């Protein structure tokens, strides 16, 4: 199966008791958009960001999640989980997102994206799904989805092919990075080769590796 974009999803402002944004604001509740959507280093046009302290910088301009991984969660929880329910902007099909290499580049529509870092589950996500132990379950499962940089502005839409146009030779994957940062610290030295990771993450990895020596 060729990789393609199944849905482009945009969040609207919601105020809830579980959100981590100021005043309980969140944009995690995303729904499929009609037509094509503009993306840039500033993010996905029309997408609401509730907490810019932890979302929406250049290293997290967009978030992608695979429909294959969503299907696993649908079976696990016994309920249908449609596009956007992970808070993702880009719902993909035919692409192993967890096995993407840090720094890998995807051409979608007229835009180009770079895999920056895995998503870290939060209390807002657990509250949105109403699954109290979701953070642990999400971490244990290890399919985090990819935060992406936009390295070429453009527009994207349903059905666009997803083409991997570059893949760094270090081979450090998104899934490996997620496990190293969360529950397999013995993998941390491997991450030092992935210089495309955000600078703050690399600095934290260096400190942890040095402390373990």
mmCIF file with all atom_site columns, C-alpha atoms in Angstrom:
data_model
loop_
_atom_site.group_PDB
_atom_site.id
_atom_site.type_symbol
_atom_site.label_atom_id
_atom_site.label_alt_id
_atom_site.label_comp_id
_atom_site.label_asym_id
_atom_site.label_entity_id
_atom_site.label_seq_id
_atom_site.pdbx_PDB_ins_code
_atom_site.Cartn_x
_atom_site.Cartn_y
_atom_site.Cartn_z
_atom_site.occupancy
_atom_site.B_iso_or_equiv
_atom_site.pdbx_formal_charge
_atom_site.auth_seq_id
_atom_site.auth_comp_id
_atom_site.auth_asym_id
_atom_site.auth_atom_id
_atom_site.pdbx_PDB_model_num
ATOM 1   C CA . UNK A 1 1   ? 0.000   0.000  0.000  1.00 0.00 ? 1   UNK A CA 1
ATOM 2   C CA . UNK A 1 2   ? 1.298   3.426  -0.913 1.00 0.00 ? 2   UNK A CA 1
ATOM 3   C CA . UNK A 1 3   ? 1.476   5.895  1.956  1.00 0.00 ? 3   UNK A CA 1
ATOM 4   C CA . UNK A 1 4   ? -1.115  8.638  1.848  1.00 0.00 ? 4   UNK A CA 1
ATOM 5   C CA . UNK A 1 5   ? -2.771  11.324 3.903  1.00 0.00 ? 5   UNK A CA 1
ATOM 6   C CA . UNK A 1 6   ? -6.181  10.134 5.131  1.00 0.00 ? 6   UNK A CA 1
ATOM 7   C CA . UNK A 1 7   ? -7.255  13.299 6.923  1.00 0.00 ? 7   UNK A CA 1
ATOM 8   C CA . UNK A 1 8   ? -6.107  16.791 7.897  1.00 0.00 ? 8   UNK A CA 1
ATOM 9   C CA . UNK A 1 9   ? -7.520  17.687 11.301 1.00 0.00 ? 9   UNK A CA 1
ATOM 10  C CA . UNK A 1 10  ? -7.967  21.053 12.991 1.00 0.00 ? 10  UNK A CA 1
ATOM 11  C CA . UNK A 1 11  ? -8.694  21.806 16.631 1.00 0.00 ? 11  UNK A CA 1
ATOM 12  C CA . UNK A 1 12  ? -11.117 24.351 18.001 1.00 0.00 ? 12  UNK A CA 1
ATOM 13  C CA . UNK A 1 13  ? -10.879 26.051 21.369 1.00 0.00 ? 13  UNK A CA 1
ATOM 14  C CA . UNK A 1 14  ? -12.361 24.049 24.212 1.00 0.00 ? 14  UNK A CA 1
ATOM 15  C CA . UNK A 1 15  ? -12.375 24.850 27.925 1.00 0.00 ? 15  UNK A CA 1
ATOM 16  C CA . UNK A 1 16  ? -12.437 21.779 30.175 1.00 0.00 ? 16  UNK A CA 1
ATOM 17  C CA . UNK A 1 17  ? -11.477 20.724 33.666 1.00 0.00 ? 17  UNK A CA 1
ATOM 18  C CA . UNK A 1 18  ? -8.745  18.388 32.394 1.00 0.00 ? 18  UNK A CA 1
ATOM 19  C CA . UNK A 1 19  ? -6.917  20.713 29.980 1.00 0.00 ? 19  UNK A CA 1
ATOM 20  C CA . UNK A 1 20  ? -3.401  21.917 30.811 1.00 0.00 ? 20  UNK A CA 1
ATOM 21  C CA . UNK A 1 21  ? -3.666  25.230 28.974 1.00 0.00 ? 21  UNK A CA 1
ATOM 22  C CA . UNK A 1 22  ? -4.264  28.553 30.750 1.00 0.00 ? 22  UNK A CA 1
ATOM 23  C CA . UNK A 1 23  ? -7.832  28.691 31.989 1.00 0.00 ? 23  UNK A CA 1
ATOM 24  C CA . UNK A 1 24  ? -8.412  25.077 30.993 1.00 0.00 ? 24  UNK A CA 1
ATOM 25  C CA . UNK A 1 25  ? -8.001  25.720 27.269 1.00 0.00 ? 25  UNK A CA 1
ATOM 26  C CA . UNK A 1 26  ? -7.123  22.967 24.810 1.00 0.00 ? 26  UNK A CA 1
ATOM 27  C CA . UNK A 1 27  ? -7.104  22.332 21.092 1.00 0.00 ? 27  UNK A CA 1
ATOM 28  C CA . UNK A 1 28  ? -6.838  18.528 21.373 1.00 0.00 ? 28  UNK A CA 1
ATOM 29  C CA . UNK A 1 29  ? -10.360 17.999 20.009 1.00 0.00 ? 29  UNK A CA 1
ATOM 30  C CA . UNK A 1 30  ? -9.541  17.982 16.285 1.00 0.00 ? 30  UNK A CA 1
ATOM 31  C CA . UNK A 1 31  ? -11.916 17.205 13.433 1.00 0.00 ? 31  UNK A CA 1
ATOM 32  C CA . UNK A 1 32  ? -11.277 16.620 9.718  1.00 0.00 ? 32  UNK A CA 1
ATOM 33  C CA . UNK A 1 33  ? -11.064 19.789 7.655  1.00 0.00 ? 33  UNK A CA 1
ATOM 34  C CA . UNK A 1 34  ? -12.671 20.316 4.281  1.00 0.00 ? 34  UNK A CA 1
ATOM 35  C CA . UNK A 1 35  ? -10.410 21.220 1.390  1.00 0.00 ? 35  UNK A CA 1
ATOM 36  C CA . UNK A 1 36  ? -6.699  21.852 1.455  1.00 0.00 ? 36  UNK A CA 1
ATOM 37  C CA . UNK A 1 37  ? -4.890  23.297 4.467  1.00 0.00 ? 37  UNK A CA 1
ATOM 38  C CA . UNK A 1 38  ? -1.835  25.551 4.568  1.00 0.00 ? 38  UNK A CA 1
ATOM 39  C CA . UNK A 1 39  ? 1.134   24.529 6.724  1.00 0.00 ? 39  UNK A CA 1
ATOM 40  C CA . UNK A 1 40  ? 4.253   26.466 7.675  1.00 0.00 ? 40  UNK A CA 1
ATOM 41  C CA . UNK A 1 41  ? 6.910   26.583 10.381 1.00 0.00 ? 41  UNK A CA 1
ATOM 42  C CA . UNK A 1 42  ? 4.337   28.480 12.447 1.00 0.00 ? 42  UNK A CA 1
ATOM 43  C CA . UNK A 1 43  ? 1.991   25.481 12.360 1.00 0.00 ? 43  UNK A CA 1
ATOM 44  C CA . UNK A 1 44  ? -1.176  24.302 10.664 1.00 0.00 ? 44  UNK A CA 1
ATOM 45  C CA . UNK A 1 45  ? -3.424  27.135 9.540  1.00 0.00 ? 45  UNK A CA 1
ATOM 46  C CA . UNK A 1 46  ? -6.721  27.160 11.421 1.00 0.00 ? 46  UNK A CA 1
ATOM 47  C CA . UNK A 1 47  ? -5.566  24.814 14.187 1.00 0.00 ? 47  UNK A CA 1
ATOM 48  C CA . UNK A 1 48  ? -6.129  26.058 17.727 1.00 0.00 ? 48  UNK A CA 1
ATOM 49  C CA . UNK A 1 49  ? -3.262  25.586 20.226 1.00 0.00 ? 49  UNK A CA 1
ATOM 50  C CA . UNK A 1 50  ? -4.363  25.723 23.860 1.00 0.00 ? 50  UNK A CA 1
ATOM 51  C CA . UNK A 1 51  ? -0.972  25.607 25.589 1.00 0.00 ? 51  UNK A CA 1
ATOM 52  C CA . UNK A 1 52  ? 1.876   27.085 23.561 1.00 0.00 ? 52  UNK A CA 1
ATOM 53  C CA . UNK A 1 53  ? 4.328   26.377 26.370 1.00 0.00 ? 53  UNK A CA 1
ATOM 54  C CA . UNK A 1 54  ? 4.369   22.722 25.319 1.00 0.00 ? 54  UNK A CA 1
ATOM 55  C CA . UNK A 1 55  ? 2.746   22.675 21.848 1.00 0.00 ? 55  UNK A CA 1
ATOM 56  C CA . UNK A 1 56  ? 3.089   24.510 18.580 1.00 0.00 ? 56  UNK A CA 1
ATOM 57  C CA . UNK A 1 57  ? 6.738   25.616 18.399 1.00 0.00 ? 57  UNK A CA 1
ATOM 58  C CA . UNK A 1 58  ? 8.806   24.993 15.272 1.00 0.00 ? 58  UNK A CA 1
ATOM 59  C CA . UNK A 1 59  ? 9.731   21.472 16.441 1.00 0.00 ? 59  UNK A CA 1
ATOM 60  C CA . UNK A 1 60  ? 6.031   20.672 16.904 1.00 0.00 ? 60  UNK A CA 1
ATOM 61  C CA . UNK A 1 61  ? 4.489   22.529 13.972 1.00 0.00 ? 61  UNK A CA 1
ATOM 62  C CA . UNK A 1 62  ? 2.305   19.508 13.148 1.00 0.00 ? 62  UNK A CA 1
ATOM 63  C CA . UNK A 1 63  ? 1.521   16.133 14.676 1.00 0.00 ? 63  UNK A CA 1
ATOM 64  C CA . UNK A 1 64  ? 1.039   12.924 12.679 1.00 0.00 ? 64  UNK A CA 1
ATOM 65  C CA . UNK A 1 65  ? -0.532  9.651  13.784 1.00 0.00 ? 65  UNK A CA 1
ATOM 66  C CA . UNK A 1 66  ? -1.007  6.463  11.774 1.00 0.00 ? 66  UNK A CA 1
ATOM 67  C CA . UNK A 1 67  ? -4.471  5.029  11.232 1.00 0.00 ? 67  UNK A CA 1
ATOM 68  C CA . UNK A 1 68  ? -2.941  1.570  11.666 1.00 0.00 ? 68  UNK A CA 1
ATOM 69  C CA . UNK A 1 69  ? -1.942  2.520  15.225 1.00 0.00 ? 69  UNK A CA 1
ATOM 70  C CA . UNK A 1 70  ? -5.360  4.064  15.799 1.00 0.00 ? 70  UNK A CA 1
ATOM 71  C CA . UNK A 1 71  ? -6.923  0.717  14.812 1.00 0.00 ? 71  UNK A CA 1
ATOM 72  C CA . UNK A 1 72  ? -4.891  -1.003 17.551 1.00 0.00 ? 72  UNK A CA 1
ATOM 73  C CA . UNK A 1 73  ? -6.325  1.409  20.109 1.00 0.00 ? 73  UNK A CA 1
ATOM 74  C CA . UNK A 1 74  ? -9.846  0.939  18.772 1.00 0.00 ? 74  UNK A CA 1
ATOM 75  C CA . UNK A 1 75  ? -9.494  -2.805 19.398 1.00 0.00 ? 75  UNK A CA 1
ATOM 76  C CA . UNK A 1 76  ? -7.819  -2.270 22.769 1.00 0.00 ? 76  UNK A CA 1
ATOM 77  C CA . UNK A 1 77  ? -10.524 0.065  24.075 1.00 0.00 ? 77  UNK A CA 1
ATOM 78  C CA . UNK A 1 78  ? -13.457 -1.482 22.239 1.00 0.00 ? 78  UNK A CA 1
ATOM 79  C CA . UNK A 1 79  ? -14.556 1.748  20.600 1.00 0.00 ? 79  UNK A CA 1
ATOM 80  C CA . UNK A 1 80  ? -14.105 3.501  17.297 1.00 0.00 ? 80  UNK A CA 1
ATOM 81  C CA . UNK A 1 81  ? -11.360 6.125  17.252 1.00 0.00 ? 81  UNK A CA 1
ATOM 82  C CA . UNK A 1 82  ? -11.686 8.368  14.223 1.00 0.00 ? 82  UNK A CA 1
ATOM 83  C CA . UNK A 1 83  ? -9.186  10.755 12.638 1.00 0.00 ? 83  UNK A CA 1
ATOM 84  C CA . UNK A 1 84  ? -8.149  13.594 14.920 1.00 0.00 ? 84  UNK A CA 1
ATOM 85  C CA . UNK A 1 85  ? -8.937  11.776 18.162 1.00 0.00 ? 85  UNK A CA 1
ATOM 86  C CA . UNK A 1 86  ? -5.256  11.595 19.109 1.00 0.00 ? 86  UNK A CA 1
ATOM 87  C CA . UNK A 1 87  ? -5.055  15.356 18.663 1.00 0.00 ? 87  UNK A CA 1
ATOM 88  C CA . UNK A 1 88  ? -3.206  14.750 15.403 1.00 0.00 ? 88  UNK A CA 1
ATOM 89  C CA . UNK A 1 89  ? -3.202  17.174 12.502 1.00 0.00 ? 89  UNK A CA 1
ATOM 90  C CA . UNK A 1 90  ? -2.215  14.532 9.958  1.00 0.00 ? 90  UNK A CA 1
ATOM 91  C CA . UNK A 1 91  ? -3.802  11.081 9.917  1.00 0.00 ? 91  UNK A CA 1
ATOM 92  C CA . UNK A 1 92  ? -1.661  8.786  7.762  1.00 0.00 ? 92  UNK A CA 1
ATOM 93  C CA . UNK A 1 93  ? -2.097  5.383  6.141  1.00 0.00 ? 93  UNK A CA 1
ATOM 94  C CA . UNK A 1 94  ? 0.517   3.003  4.779  1.00 0.00 ? 94  UNK A CA 1
ATOM 95  C CA . UNK A 1 95  ? 3.388   4.664  6.656  1.00 0.00 ? 95  UNK A CA 1
ATOM 96  C CA . UNK A 1 96  ? 5.109   3.120  9.693  1.00 0.00 ? 96  UNK A CA 1
ATOM 97  C CA . UNK A 1 97  ? 5.308   6.310  11.736 1.00 0.00 ? 97  UNK A CA 1
ATOM 98  C CA . UNK A 1 98  ? 6.855   4.614  14.789 1.00 0.00 ? 98  UNK A CA 1
ATOM 99  C CA . UNK A 1 99  ? 9.709   3.304  12.645 1.00 0.00 ? 99  UNK A CA 1
ATOM 100 C CA . UNK A 1 100 ? 10.408  6.701  11.050 1.00 0.00 ? 100 UNK A CA 1
ATOM 101 C CA . UNK A 1 101 ? 13.943  7.948  11.625 1.00 0.00 ? 101 UNK A CA 1
ATOM 102 C CA . UNK A 1 102 ? 14.530  11.174 13.524 1.00 0.00 ? 102 UNK A CA 1
ATOM 103 C CA . UNK A 1 103 ? 15.254  13.791 10.856 1.00 0.00 ? 103 UNK A CA 1
ATOM 104 C CA . UNK A 1 104 ? 13.452  11.809 8.142  1.00 0.00 ? 104 UNK A CA 1
ATOM 105 C CA . UNK A 1 105 ? 11.695  14.044 5.633  1.00 0.00 ? 105 UNK A CA 1
ATOM 106 C CA . UNK A 1 106 ? 8.248   13.530 4.113  1.00 0.00 ? 106 UNK A CA 1
ATOM 107 C CA . UNK A 1 107 ? 6.877   15.279 1.036  1.00 0.00 ? 107 UNK A CA 1
ATOM 108 C CA . UNK A 1 108 ? 3.100   15.728 1.306  1.00 0.00 ? 108 UNK A CA 1
ATOM 109 C CA . UNK A 1 109 ? 1.232   17.916 -1.144 1.00 0.00 ? 109 UNK A CA 1
ATOM 110 C CA . UNK A 1 110 ? 3.399   20.967 -1.824 1.00 0.00 ? 110 UNK A CA 1
ATOM 111 C CA . UNK A 1 111 ? 4.889   20.889 1.709  1.00 0.00 ? 111 UNK A CA 1
ATOM 112 C CA . UNK A 1 112 ? 7.825   19.057 3.223  1.00 0.00 ? 112 UNK A CA 1
ATOM 113 C CA . UNK A 1 113 ? 8.026   17.898 6.827  1.00 0.00 ? 113 UNK A CA 1
ATOM 114 C CA . UNK A 1 114 ? 10.830  16.628 9.073  1.00 0.00 ? 114 UNK A CA 1
ATOM 115 C CA . UNK A 1 115 ? 10.345  14.102 11.876 1.00 0.00 ? 115 UNK A CA 1
ATOM 116 C CA . UNK A 1 116 ? 11.450  15.936 15.025 1.00 0.00 ? 116 UNK A CA 1
ATOM 117 C CA . UNK A 1 117 ? 10.398  14.088 18.183 1.00 0.00 ? 117 UNK A CA 1
ATOM 118 C CA . UNK A 1 118 ? 7.834   11.608 19.511 1.00 0.00 ? 118 UNK A CA 1
ATOM 119 C CA . UNK A 1 119 ? 4.740   12.806 21.298 1.00 0.00 ? 119 UNK A CA 1
ATOM 120 C CA . UNK A 1 120 ? 4.701   12.554 25.103 1.00 0.00 ? 120 UNK A CA 1
ATOM 121 C CA . UNK A 1 121 ? 1.254   11.661 26.473 1.00 0.00 ? 121 UNK A CA 1
ATOM 122 C CA . UNK A 1 122 ? -0.252  14.119 28.948 1.00 0.00 ? 122 UNK A CA 1
ATOM 123 C CA . UNK A 1 123 ? -3.137  14.464 31.377 1.00 0.00 ? 123 UNK A CA 1
ATOM 124 C CA . UNK A 1 124 ? -5.120  16.450 28.793 1.00 0.00 ? 124 UNK A CA 1
ATOM 125 C CA . UNK A 1 125 ? -4.969  13.459 26.441 1.00 0.00 ? 125 UNK A CA 1
ATOM 126 C CA . UNK A 1 126 ? -6.062  11.073 29.213 1.00 0.00 ? 126 UNK A CA 1
ATOM 127 C CA . UNK A 1 127 ? -8.917  13.395 30.159 1.00 0.00 ? 127 UNK A CA 1
ATOM 128 C CA . UNK A 1 128 ? -10.039 13.832 26.564 1.00 0.00 ? 128 UNK A CA 1
ATOM 129 C CA . UNK A 1 129 ? -10.351 10.074 26.159 1.00 0.00 ? 129 UNK A CA 1
ATOM 130 C CA . UNK A 1 130 ? -11.636 9.585  29.725 1.00 0.00 ? 130 UNK A CA 1
ATOM 131 C CA . UNK A 1 131 ? -9.089  6.807  30.281 1.00 0.00 ? 131 UNK A CA 1
ATOM 132 C CA . UNK A 1 132 ? -7.393  7.527  33.645 1.00 0.00 ? 132 UNK A CA 1
ATOM 133 C CA . UNK A 1 133 ? -4.408  5.205  33.066 1.00 0.00 ? 133 UNK A CA 1
ATOM 134 C CA . UNK A 1 134 ? -3.899  6.244  29.441 1.00 0.00 ? 134 UNK A CA 1
ATOM 135 C CA . UNK A 1 135 ? -0.454  7.785  30.009 1.00 0.00 ? 135 UNK A CA 1
ATOM 136 C CA . UNK A 1 136 ? 0.932   4.461  31.239 1.00 0.00 ? 136 UNK A CA 1
ATOM 137 C CA . UNK A 1 137 ? -0.859  2.439  28.587 1.00 0.00 ? 137 UNK A CA 1
ATOM 138 C CA . UNK A 1 138 ? 0.224   4.782  25.797 1.00 0.00 ? 138 UNK A CA 1
ATOM 139 C CA . UNK A 1 139 ? 3.823   4.697  27.040 1.00 0.00 ? 139 UNK A CA 1
ATOM 140 C CA . UNK A 1 140 ? 3.863   0.917  27.375 1.00 0.00 ? 140 UNK A CA 1
ATOM 141 C CA . UNK A 1 141 ? 2.434   0.447  23.875 1.00 0.00 ? 141 UNK A CA 1
ATOM 142 C CA . UNK A 1 142 ? 5.136   2.652  22.373 1.00 0.00 ? 142 UNK A CA 1
ATOM 143 C CA . UNK A 1 143 ? 3.432   4.035  19.252 1.00 0.00 ? 143 UNK A CA 1
ATOM 144 C CA . UNK A 1 144 ? 3.661   7.766  20.032 1.00 0.00 ? 144 UNK A CA 1
ATOM 145 C CA . UNK A 1 145 ? 3.108   9.460  16.689 1.00 0.00 ? 145 UNK A CA 1
ATOM 146 C CA . UNK A 1 146 ? 5.447   12.083 15.276 1.00 0.00 ? 146 UNK A CA 1
ATOM 147 C CA . UNK A 1 147 ? 5.818   15.761 15.926 1.00 0.00 ? 147 UNK A CA 1
ATOM 148 C CA . UNK A 1 148 ? 6.988   17.373 12.702 1.00 0.00 ? 148 UNK A CA 1
ATOM 149 C CA . UNK A 1 149 ? 8.842   20.468 11.587 1.00 0.00 ? 149 UNK A CA 1
ATOM 150 C CA . UNK A 1 150 ? 7.713   22.139 8.385  1.00 0.00 ? 150 UNK A CA 1
ATOM 151 C CA . UNK A 1 151 ? 10.814  22.638 6.257  1.00 0.00 ? 151 UNK A CA 1
ATOM 152 C CA . UNK A 1 152 ? 8.927   23.795 3.162  1.00 0.00 ? 152 UNK A CA 1
ATOM 153 C CA . UNK A 1 153 ? 5.672   25.699 3.442  1.00 0.00 ? 153 UNK A CA 1
ATOM 154 C CA . UNK A 1 154 ? 2.800   24.421 1.356  1.00 0.00 ? 154 UNK A CA 1
ATOM 155 C CA . UNK A 1 155 ? -0.669  22.970 1.428  1.00 0.00 ? 155 UNK A CA 1
ATOM 156 C CA . UNK A 1 156 ? -1.877  19.452 2.153  1.00 0.00 ? 156 UNK A CA 1
ATOM 157 C CA . UNK A 1 157 ? -5.126  17.608 1.652  1.00 0.00 ? 157 UNK A CA 1
ATOM 158 C CA . UNK A 1 158 ? -6.891  14.262 1.827  1.00 0.00 ? 158 UNK A CA 1
ATOM 159 C CA . UNK A 1 159 ? -5.424  11.667 -0.522 1.00 0.00 ? 159 UNK A CA 1
ATOM 160 C CA . UNK A 1 160 ? -2.035  13.319 -0.952 1.00 0.00 ? 160 UNK A CA 1
ATOM 161 C CA . UNK A 1 161 ? 0.745   10.726 -1.338 1.00 0.00 ? 161 UNK A CA 1
ATOM 162 C CA . UNK A 1 162 ? 3.359   10.692 1.422  1.00 0.00 ? 162 UNK A CA 1
ATOM 163 C CA . UNK A 1 163 ? 6.873   10.225 0.052  1.00 0.00 ? 163 UNK A CA 1
ATOM 164 C CA . UNK A 1 164 ? 9.947   9.717  2.225  1.00 0.00 ? 164 UNK A CA 1
ATOM 165 C CA . UNK A 1 165 ? 12.477  11.946 0.474  1.00 0.00 ? 165 UNK A CA 1
ATOM 166 C CA . UNK A 1 166 ? 15.387  11.705 2.940  1.00 0.00 ? 166 UNK A CA 1
ATOM 167 C CA . UNK A 1 167 ? 16.370  9.417  5.802  1.00 0.00 ? 167 UNK A CA 1
ATOM 168 C CA . UNK A 1 168 ? 19.414  10.072 8.052  1.00 0.00 ? 168 UNK A CA 1
ATOM 169 C CA . UNK A 1 169 ? 21.981  7.285  8.192  1.00 0.00 ? 169 UNK A CA 1
ATOM 170 C CA . UNK A 1 170 ? 22.109  7.223  12.015 1.00 0.00 ? 170 UNK A CA 1
ATOM 171 C CA . UNK A 1 171 ? 18.929  5.137  11.963 1.00 0.00 ? 171 UNK A CA 1
ATOM 172 C CA . UNK A 1 172 ? 17.574  6.278  15.340 1.00 0.00 ? 172 UNK A CA 1
ATOM 173 C CA . UNK A 1 173 ? 13.834  5.773  15.080 1.00 0.00 ? 173 UNK A CA 1
ATOM 174 C CA . UNK A 1 174 ? 10.942  7.616  16.623 1.00 0.00 ? 174 UNK A CA 1
ATOM 175 C CA . UNK A 1 175 ? 9.931   4.521  18.600 1.00 0.00 ? 175 UNK A CA 1
ATOM 176 C CA . UNK A 1 176 ? 13.465  3.994  19.888 1.00 0.00 ? 176 UNK A CA 1
ATOM 177 C CA . UNK A 1 177 ? 13.627  7.631  20.967 1.00 0.00 ? 177 UNK A CA 1
ATOM 178 C CA . UNK A 1 178 ? 10.296  7.350  22.778 1.00 0.00 ? 178 UNK A CA 1
ATOM 179 C CA . UNK A 1 179 ? 11.396  4.228  24.659 1.00 0.00 ? 179 UNK A CA 1
ATOM 180 C CA . UNK A 1 180 ? 14.765  5.759  25.572 1.00 0.00 ? 180 UNK A CA 1
ATOM 181 C CA . UNK A 1 181 ? 13.171  8.919  26.987 1.00 0.00 ? 181 UNK A CA 1
ATOM 182 C CA . UNK A 1 182 ? 10.500  7.064  28.938 1.00 0.00 ? 182 UNK A CA 1
ATOM 183 C CA . UNK A 1 183 ? 11.256  3.534  30.054 1.00 0.00 ? 183 UNK A CA 1
ATOM 184 C CA . UNK A 1 184 ? 14.467  2.201  28.482 1.00 0.00 ? 184 UNK A CA 1
ATOM 185 C CA . UNK A 1 185 ? 17.237  4.590  29.612 1.00 0.00 ? 185 UNK A CA 1
ATOM 186 C CA . UNK A 1 186 ? 19.900  2.164  28.429 1.00 0.00 ? 186 UNK A CA 1
ATOM 187 C CA . UNK A 1 187 ? 19.045  3.381  24.910 1.00 0.00 ? 187 UNK A CA 1
ATOM 188 C CA . UNK A 1 188 ? 19.826  7.019  25.686 1.00 0.00 ? 188 UNK A CA 1
ATOM 189 C CA . UNK A 1 189 ? 23.425  6.993  24.331 1.00 0.00 ? 189 UNK A CA 1
ATOM 190 C CA . UNK A 1 190 ? 22.023  6.035  20.925 1.00 0.00 ? 190 UNK A CA 1
ATOM 191 C CA . UNK A 1 191 ? 20.049  9.267  20.793 1.00 0.00 ? 191 UNK A CA 1
ATOM 192 C CA . UNK A 1 192 ? 23.205  11.384 20.772 1.00 0.00 ? 192 UNK A CA 1
ATOM 193 C CA . UNK A 1 193 ? 23.676  10.428 17.118 1.00 0.00 ? 193 UNK A CA 1
ATOM 194 C CA . UNK A 1 194 ? 20.285  11.902 16.240 1.00 0.00 ? 194 UNK A CA 1
ATOM 195 C CA . UNK A 1 195 ? 21.390  15.521 16.081 1.00 0.00 ? 195 UNK A CA 1
ATOM 196 C CA . UNK A 1 196 ? 18.083  16.474 14.425 1.00 0.00 ? 196 UNK A CA 1
ATOM 197 C CA . UNK A 1 197 ? 16.365  16.109 17.801 1.00 0.00 ? 197 UNK A CA 1
ATOM 198 C CA . UNK A 1 198 ? 15.425  19.455 19.412 1.00 0.00 ? 198 UNK A CA 1
ATOM 199 C CA . UNK A 1 199 ? 18.380  21.062 21.179 1.00 0.00 ? 199 UNK A CA 1
ATOM 200 C CA . UNK A 1 200 ? 16.681  20.995 24.579 1.00 0.00 ? 200 UNK A CA 1
ATOM 201 C CA . UNK A 1 201 ? 16.067  17.257 24.260 1.00 0.00 ? 201 UNK A CA 1
ATOM 202 C CA . UNK A 1 202 ? 19.662  16.538 23.251 1.00 0.00 ? 202 UNK A CA 1
ATOM 203 C CA . UNK A 1 203 ? 20.909  18.586 26.211 1.00 0.00 ? 203 UNK A CA 1
ATOM 204 C CA . UNK A 1 204 ? 18.715  16.578 28.576 1.00 0.00 ? 204 UNK A CA 1
ATOM 205 C CA . UNK A 1 205 ? 19.952  13.312 27.063 1.00 0.00 ? 205 UNK A CA 1
ATOM 206 C CA . UNK A 1 206 ? 23.576  14.387 27.446 1.00 0.00 ? 206 UNK A CA 1
ATOM 207 C CA . UNK A 1 207 ? 22.990  15.183 31.136 1.00 0.00 ? 207 UNK A CA 1
ATOM 208 C CA . UNK A 1 208 ? 21.330  11.831 31.777 1.00 0.00 ? 208 UNK A CA 1
ATOM 209 C CA . UNK A 1 209 ? 24.042  9.903  29.938 1.00 0.00 ? 209 UNK A CA 1
ATOM 210 C CA . UNK A 1 210 ? 26.778  11.738 31.852 1.00 0.00 ? 210 UNK A CA 1
ATOM 211 C CA . UNK A 1 211 ? 25.057  11.112 35.194 1.00 0.00 ? 211 UNK A CA 1
ATOM 212 C CA . UNK A 1 212 ? 24.823  7.391  34.477 1.00 0.00 ? 212 UNK A CA 1
ATOM 213 C CA . UNK A 1 213 ? 28.586  7.011  33.900 1.00 0.00 ? 213 UNK A CA 1
#
